[in-house]
GROMACS .gro file of C-alpha atoms in nm:
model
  286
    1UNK     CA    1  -0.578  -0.806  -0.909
    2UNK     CA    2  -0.231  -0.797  -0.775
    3UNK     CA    3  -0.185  -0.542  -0.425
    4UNK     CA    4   0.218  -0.456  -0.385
    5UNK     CA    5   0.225  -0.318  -0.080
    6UNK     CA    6   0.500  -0.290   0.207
    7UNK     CA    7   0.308  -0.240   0.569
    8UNK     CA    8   0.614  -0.012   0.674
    9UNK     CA    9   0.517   0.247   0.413
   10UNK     CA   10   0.326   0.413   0.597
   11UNK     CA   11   0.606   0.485   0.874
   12UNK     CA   12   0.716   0.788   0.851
   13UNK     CA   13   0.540   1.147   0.817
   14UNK     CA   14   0.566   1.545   0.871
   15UNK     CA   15   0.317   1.700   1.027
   16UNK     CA   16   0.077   1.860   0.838
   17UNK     CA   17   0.176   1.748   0.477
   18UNK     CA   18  -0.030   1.631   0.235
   19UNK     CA   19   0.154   1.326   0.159
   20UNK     CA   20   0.059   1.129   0.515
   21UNK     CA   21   0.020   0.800   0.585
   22UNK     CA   22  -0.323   0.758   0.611
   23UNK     CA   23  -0.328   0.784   0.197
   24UNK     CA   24  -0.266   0.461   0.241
   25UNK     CA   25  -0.362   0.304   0.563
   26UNK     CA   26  -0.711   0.450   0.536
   27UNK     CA   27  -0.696   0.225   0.166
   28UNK     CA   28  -0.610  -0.087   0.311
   29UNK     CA   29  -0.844  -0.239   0.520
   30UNK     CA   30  -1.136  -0.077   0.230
   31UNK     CA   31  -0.985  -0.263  -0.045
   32UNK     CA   32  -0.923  -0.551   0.183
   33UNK     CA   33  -1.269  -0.580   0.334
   34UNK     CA   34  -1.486  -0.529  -0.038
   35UNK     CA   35  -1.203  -0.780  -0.237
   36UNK     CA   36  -1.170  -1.044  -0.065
   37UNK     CA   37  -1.013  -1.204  -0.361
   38UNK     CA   38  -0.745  -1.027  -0.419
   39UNK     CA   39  -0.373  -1.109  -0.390
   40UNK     CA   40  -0.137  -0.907  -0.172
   41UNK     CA   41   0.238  -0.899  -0.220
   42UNK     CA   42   0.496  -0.738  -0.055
   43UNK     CA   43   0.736  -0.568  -0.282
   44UNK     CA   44   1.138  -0.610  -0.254
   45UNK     CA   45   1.369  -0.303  -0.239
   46UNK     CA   46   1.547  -0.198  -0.585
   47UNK     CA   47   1.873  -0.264  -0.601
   48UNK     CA   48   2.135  -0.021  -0.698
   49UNK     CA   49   2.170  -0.127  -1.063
   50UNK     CA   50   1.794  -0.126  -1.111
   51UNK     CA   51   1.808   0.229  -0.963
   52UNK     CA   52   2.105   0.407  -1.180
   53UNK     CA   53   1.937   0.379  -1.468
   54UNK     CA   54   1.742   0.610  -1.392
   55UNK     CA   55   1.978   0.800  -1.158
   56UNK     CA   56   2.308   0.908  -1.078
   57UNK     CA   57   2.562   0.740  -0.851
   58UNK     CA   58   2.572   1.122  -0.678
   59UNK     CA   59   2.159   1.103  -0.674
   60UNK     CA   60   2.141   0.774  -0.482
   61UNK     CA   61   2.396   0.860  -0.239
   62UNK     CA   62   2.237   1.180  -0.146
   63UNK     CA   63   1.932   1.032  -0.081
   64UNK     CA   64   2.131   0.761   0.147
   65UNK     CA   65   2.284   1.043   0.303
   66UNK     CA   66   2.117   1.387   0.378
   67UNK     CA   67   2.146   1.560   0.643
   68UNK     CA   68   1.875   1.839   0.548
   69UNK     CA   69   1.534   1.847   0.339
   70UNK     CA   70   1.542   1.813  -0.020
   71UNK     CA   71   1.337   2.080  -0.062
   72UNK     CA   72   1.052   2.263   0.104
   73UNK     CA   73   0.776   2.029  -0.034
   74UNK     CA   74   1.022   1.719  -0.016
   75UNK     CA   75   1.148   1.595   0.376
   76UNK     CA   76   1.436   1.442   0.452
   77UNK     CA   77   1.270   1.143   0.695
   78UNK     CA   78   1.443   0.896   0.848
   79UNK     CA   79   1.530   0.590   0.641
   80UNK     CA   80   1.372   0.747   0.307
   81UNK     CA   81   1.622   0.582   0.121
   82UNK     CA   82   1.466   0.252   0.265
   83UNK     CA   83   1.119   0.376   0.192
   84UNK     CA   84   1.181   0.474  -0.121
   85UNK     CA   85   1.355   0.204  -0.275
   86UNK     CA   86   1.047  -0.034  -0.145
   87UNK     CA   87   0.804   0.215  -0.380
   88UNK     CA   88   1.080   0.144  -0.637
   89UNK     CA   89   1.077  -0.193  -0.617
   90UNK     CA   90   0.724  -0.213  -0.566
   91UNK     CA   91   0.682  -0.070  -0.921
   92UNK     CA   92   0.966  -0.299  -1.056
   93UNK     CA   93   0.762  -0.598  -0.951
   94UNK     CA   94   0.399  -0.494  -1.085
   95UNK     CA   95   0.577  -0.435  -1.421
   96UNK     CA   96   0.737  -0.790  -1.376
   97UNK     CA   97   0.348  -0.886  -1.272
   98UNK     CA   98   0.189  -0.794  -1.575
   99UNK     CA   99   0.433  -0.923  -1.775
  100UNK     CA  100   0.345  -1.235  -1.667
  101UNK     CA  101  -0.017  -1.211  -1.712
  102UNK     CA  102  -0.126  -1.041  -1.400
  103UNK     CA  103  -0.316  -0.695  -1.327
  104UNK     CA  104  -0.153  -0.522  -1.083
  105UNK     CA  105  -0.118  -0.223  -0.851
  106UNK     CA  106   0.148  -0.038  -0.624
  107UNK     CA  107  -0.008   0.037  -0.327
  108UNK     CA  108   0.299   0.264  -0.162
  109UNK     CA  109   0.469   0.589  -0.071
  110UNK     CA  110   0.644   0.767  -0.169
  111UNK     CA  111   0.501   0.833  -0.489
  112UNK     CA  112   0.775   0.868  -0.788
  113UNK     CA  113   0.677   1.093  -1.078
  114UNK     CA  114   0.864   1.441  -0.991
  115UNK     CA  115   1.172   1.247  -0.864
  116UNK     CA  116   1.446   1.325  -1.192
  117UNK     CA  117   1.761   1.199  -1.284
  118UNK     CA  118   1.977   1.409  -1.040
  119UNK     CA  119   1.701   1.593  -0.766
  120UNK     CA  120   1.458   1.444  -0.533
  121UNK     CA  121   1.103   1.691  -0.556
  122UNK     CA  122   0.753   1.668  -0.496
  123UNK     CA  123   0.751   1.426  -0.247
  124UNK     CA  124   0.920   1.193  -0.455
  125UNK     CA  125   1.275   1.079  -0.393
  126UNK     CA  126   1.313   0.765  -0.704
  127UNK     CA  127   1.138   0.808  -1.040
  128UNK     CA  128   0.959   0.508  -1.041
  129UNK     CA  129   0.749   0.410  -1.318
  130UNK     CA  130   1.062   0.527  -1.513
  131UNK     CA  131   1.272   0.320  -1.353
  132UNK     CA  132   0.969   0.006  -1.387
  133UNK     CA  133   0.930   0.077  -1.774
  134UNK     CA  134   1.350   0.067  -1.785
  135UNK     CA  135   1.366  -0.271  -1.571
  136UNK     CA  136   1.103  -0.373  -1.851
  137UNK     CA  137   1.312  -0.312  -2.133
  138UNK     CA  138   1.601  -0.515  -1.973
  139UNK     CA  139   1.363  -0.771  -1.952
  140UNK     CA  140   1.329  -0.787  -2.297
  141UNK     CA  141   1.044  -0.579  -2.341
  142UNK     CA  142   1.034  -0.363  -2.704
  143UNK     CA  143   0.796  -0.102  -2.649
  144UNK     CA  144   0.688   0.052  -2.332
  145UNK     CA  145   0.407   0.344  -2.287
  146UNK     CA  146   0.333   0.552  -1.962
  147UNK     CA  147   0.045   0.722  -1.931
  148UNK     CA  148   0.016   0.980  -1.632
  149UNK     CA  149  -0.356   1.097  -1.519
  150UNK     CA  150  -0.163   1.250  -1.188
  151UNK     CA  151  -0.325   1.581  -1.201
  152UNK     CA  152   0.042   1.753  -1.157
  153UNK     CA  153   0.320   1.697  -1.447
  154UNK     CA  154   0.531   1.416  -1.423
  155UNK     CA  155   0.858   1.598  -1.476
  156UNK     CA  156   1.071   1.354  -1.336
  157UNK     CA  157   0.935   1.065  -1.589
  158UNK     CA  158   0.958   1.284  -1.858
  159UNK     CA  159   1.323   1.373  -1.783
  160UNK     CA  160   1.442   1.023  -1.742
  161UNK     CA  161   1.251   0.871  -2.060
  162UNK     CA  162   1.245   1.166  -2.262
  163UNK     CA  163   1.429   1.096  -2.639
  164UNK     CA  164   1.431   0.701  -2.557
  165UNK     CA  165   1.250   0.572  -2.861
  166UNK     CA  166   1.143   0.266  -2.700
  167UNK     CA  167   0.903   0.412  -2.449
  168UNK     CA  168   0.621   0.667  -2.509
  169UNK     CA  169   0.525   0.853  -2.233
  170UNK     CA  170   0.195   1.052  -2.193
  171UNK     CA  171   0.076   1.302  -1.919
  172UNK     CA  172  -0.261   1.482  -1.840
  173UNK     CA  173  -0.183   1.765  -1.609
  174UNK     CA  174  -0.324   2.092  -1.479
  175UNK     CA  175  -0.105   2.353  -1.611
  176UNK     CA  176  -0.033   2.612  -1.427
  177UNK     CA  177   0.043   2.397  -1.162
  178UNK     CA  178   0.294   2.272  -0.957
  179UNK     CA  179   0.583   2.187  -1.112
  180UNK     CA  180   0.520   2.436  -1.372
  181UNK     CA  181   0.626   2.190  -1.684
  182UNK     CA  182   0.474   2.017  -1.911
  183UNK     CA  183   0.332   2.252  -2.155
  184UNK     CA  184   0.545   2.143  -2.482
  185UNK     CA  185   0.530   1.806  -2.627
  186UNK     CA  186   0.874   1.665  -2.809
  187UNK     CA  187   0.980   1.367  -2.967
  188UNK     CA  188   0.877   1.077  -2.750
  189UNK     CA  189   0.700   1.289  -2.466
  190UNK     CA  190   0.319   1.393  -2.527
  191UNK     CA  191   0.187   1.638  -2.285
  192UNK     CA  192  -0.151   1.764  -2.227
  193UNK     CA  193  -0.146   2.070  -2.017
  194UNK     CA  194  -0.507   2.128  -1.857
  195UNK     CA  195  -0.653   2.503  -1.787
  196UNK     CA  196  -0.750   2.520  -1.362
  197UNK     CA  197  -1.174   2.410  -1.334
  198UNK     CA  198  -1.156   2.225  -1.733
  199UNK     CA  199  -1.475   2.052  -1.738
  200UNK     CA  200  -1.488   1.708  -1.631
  201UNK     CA  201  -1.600   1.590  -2.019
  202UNK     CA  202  -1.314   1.766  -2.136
  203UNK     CA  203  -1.038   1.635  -1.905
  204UNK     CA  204  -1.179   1.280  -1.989
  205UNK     CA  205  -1.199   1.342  -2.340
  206UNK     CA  206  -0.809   1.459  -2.371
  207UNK     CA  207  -0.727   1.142  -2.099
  208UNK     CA  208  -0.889   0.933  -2.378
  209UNK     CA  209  -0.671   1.043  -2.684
  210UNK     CA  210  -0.365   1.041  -2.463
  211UNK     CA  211  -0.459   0.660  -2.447
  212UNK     CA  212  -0.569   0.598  -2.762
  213UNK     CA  213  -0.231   0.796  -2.879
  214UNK     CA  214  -0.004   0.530  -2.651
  215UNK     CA  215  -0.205   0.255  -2.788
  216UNK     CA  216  -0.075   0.329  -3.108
  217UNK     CA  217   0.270   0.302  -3.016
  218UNK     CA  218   0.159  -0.052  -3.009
  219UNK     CA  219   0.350  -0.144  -2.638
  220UNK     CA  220   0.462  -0.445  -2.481
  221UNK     CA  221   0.381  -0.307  -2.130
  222UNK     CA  222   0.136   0.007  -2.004
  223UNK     CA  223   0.250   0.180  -1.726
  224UNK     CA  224   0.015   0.404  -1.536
  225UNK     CA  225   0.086   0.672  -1.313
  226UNK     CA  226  -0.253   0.663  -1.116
  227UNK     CA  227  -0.290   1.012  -0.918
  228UNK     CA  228  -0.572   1.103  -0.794
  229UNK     CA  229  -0.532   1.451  -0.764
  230UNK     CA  230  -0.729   1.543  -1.073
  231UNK     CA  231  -1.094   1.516  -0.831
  232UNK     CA  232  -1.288   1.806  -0.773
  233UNK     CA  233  -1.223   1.730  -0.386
  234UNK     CA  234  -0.864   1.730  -0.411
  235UNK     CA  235  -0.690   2.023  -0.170
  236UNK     CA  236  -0.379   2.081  -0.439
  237UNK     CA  237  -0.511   2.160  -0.756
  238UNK     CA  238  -0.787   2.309  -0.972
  239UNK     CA  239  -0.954   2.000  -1.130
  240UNK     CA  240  -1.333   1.906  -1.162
  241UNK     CA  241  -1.290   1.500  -1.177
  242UNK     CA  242  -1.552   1.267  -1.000
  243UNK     CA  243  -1.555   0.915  -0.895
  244UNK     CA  244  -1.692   0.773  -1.196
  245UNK     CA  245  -1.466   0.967  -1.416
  246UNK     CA  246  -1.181   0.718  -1.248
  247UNK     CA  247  -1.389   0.422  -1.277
  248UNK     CA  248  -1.405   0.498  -1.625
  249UNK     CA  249  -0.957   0.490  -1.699
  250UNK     CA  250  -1.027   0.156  -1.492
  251UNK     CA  251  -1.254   0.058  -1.756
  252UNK     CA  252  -1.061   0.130  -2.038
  253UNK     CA  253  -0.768  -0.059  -1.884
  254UNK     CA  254  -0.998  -0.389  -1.907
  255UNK     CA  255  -1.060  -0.315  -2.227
  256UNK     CA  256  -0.668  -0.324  -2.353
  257UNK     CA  257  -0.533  -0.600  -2.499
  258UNK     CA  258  -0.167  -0.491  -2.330
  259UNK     CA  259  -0.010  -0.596  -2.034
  260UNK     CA  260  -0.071  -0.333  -1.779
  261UNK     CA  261   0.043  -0.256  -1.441
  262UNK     CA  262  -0.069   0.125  -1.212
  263UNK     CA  263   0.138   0.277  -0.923
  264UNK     CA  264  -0.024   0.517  -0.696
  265UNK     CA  265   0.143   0.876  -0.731
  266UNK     CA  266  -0.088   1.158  -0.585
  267UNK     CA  267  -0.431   1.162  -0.484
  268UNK     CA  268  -0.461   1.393  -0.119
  269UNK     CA  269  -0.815   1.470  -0.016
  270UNK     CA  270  -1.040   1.239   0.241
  271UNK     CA  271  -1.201   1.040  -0.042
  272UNK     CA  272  -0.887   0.873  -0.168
  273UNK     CA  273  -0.982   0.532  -0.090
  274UNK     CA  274  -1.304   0.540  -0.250
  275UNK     CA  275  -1.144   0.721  -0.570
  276UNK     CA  276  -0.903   0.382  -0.548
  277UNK     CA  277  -1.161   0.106  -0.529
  278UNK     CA  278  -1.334   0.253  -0.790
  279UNK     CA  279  -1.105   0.240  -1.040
  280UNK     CA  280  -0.941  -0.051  -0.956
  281UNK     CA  281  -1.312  -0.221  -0.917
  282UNK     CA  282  -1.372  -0.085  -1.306
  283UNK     CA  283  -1.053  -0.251  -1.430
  284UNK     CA  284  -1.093  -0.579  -1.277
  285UNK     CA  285  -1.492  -0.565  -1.294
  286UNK     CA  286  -1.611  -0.831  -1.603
   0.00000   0.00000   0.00000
């Protein structure tokens, strides 16, 4: 297993929001201490042409140059436009990564999924597993699928990738739920809107055929947006996962026969790190 990570990620907060640094540095020294093994990388920052195609020229500069919050769920912080094109880059380079015949994980903030082609929202400021699965595709990638376990809708993915026939994007959400999307499918975008408190079996069951449904599509790359929002502890949503319910997506990610690569999106109660090792543990596990 591959760690991108940038030590600096964890920087800059607001007090009392959800997305804090200790997501992360809490994860760290856990994964560090049980897997040993291990590589860690440190990710470069996107570039501007890696970034506009997913965003504007007007997106980018805002984010370079606010002066106020994006919205009330979304800071302005110092430097974000550093930050944030790390977690870009970050999921650039674990694309690259399993490309080459490596697993591999984005350990950063800020996450990406809600972030569209014109608006930074839900703590997201770049869209980046779109913006890894388009990088792929320059690369000379065919096919690319996403699938999103976050437990909110990735909006932001969906509006970047949405009608491109060469990626297939899937997401597993609790609807209604923040950002109140996601309840259509269309063309190349297959959602599975989730009722609040779904059993467990169930949510795993529709995860499954969301898979199973991108495997199909017969990819060059998987991209996963790995939130961890969906567990019963989480303090956002609705949702009734467990640990082993996690370990299990790990699982079927060994099982694939596809280049595959994860970046962290959400994920906000105290038992993130464990919810992380065991999943990753599952995948790499032989």
């Amino acid at each position: 297993m591959v760690i991108f990570h940038d030590p600096h990620c964890v920087e800059y907060s607001s007090p009392g929001h959800p997305e804090r640094p200790a997501r992360i540095a809490r994860t760290v020294p856990l994964l560090k201490d049980r897997h040993a093994d291990w590589e860690w990388r440190v990710p470069r920052a996107a570039t501007d042409g890696e970034l506009l195609r997913a965003h504007s020229p007007d997106h980018l500069d805002l984010v370079a140059t606010a002066t106020r919050d994006f919205d009330g769920d979304t800071p302005l912080y110092p430097k974000i436009d550093s930050y944030a094109r790390q977690s870009a880059g970050a999921a650039i380079e674990s694309a690259r990564a399993a490309l080459g015949g490596e697993r591999a994980f984005t350990l950063m903030r800020p996450p990406g999924h809600h972030a569209t082609h014109n608006r930074a929202m839900g703590f997201c400021y770049f869209s980046n597993i779109a913006i890894a699965a388009l990088d792929a595709l320059e690369g000379g990638a065919k096919r690319v699928g996403i699938w999103d376990f976050d437990a909110h809708h990735g909006n932001g993915t969906e509006a970047v990738v949405a009608h491109n026939p060469q990626i297939a994007f899937a997401s597993i959400h609790q609807f209604p739920a923040y950002p109140g999307t996601g309840e259509k499918s269309f063309a190349n975008i297959s959602n599975y809107p989730v009722a609040p408190y779904t059993p467990r079996t169930q949510y795993v069951d529709i995860a499954e055929h969301a898979m199973k449904k991108l495997v199909q599509f017969k990819p060059d790359l998987l991209l996963v947006s790995a939130g961890f929002d969906a567990y019963s502890g989480d303090p956002l949503v609705q949702m009734t996962l467990e640990q082993e319910d996690f370990a299990k997506f790990g699982q079927w990610l060994r099982e694939l026969d596809i280049p595959t690569a994860a970046i962290l999106e959400g994920g906000y109660g105290s038992d993130l790190p464990e919810l992380i090792d065991g999943f990753l543990t599952a995948w790499t596990s032989k």
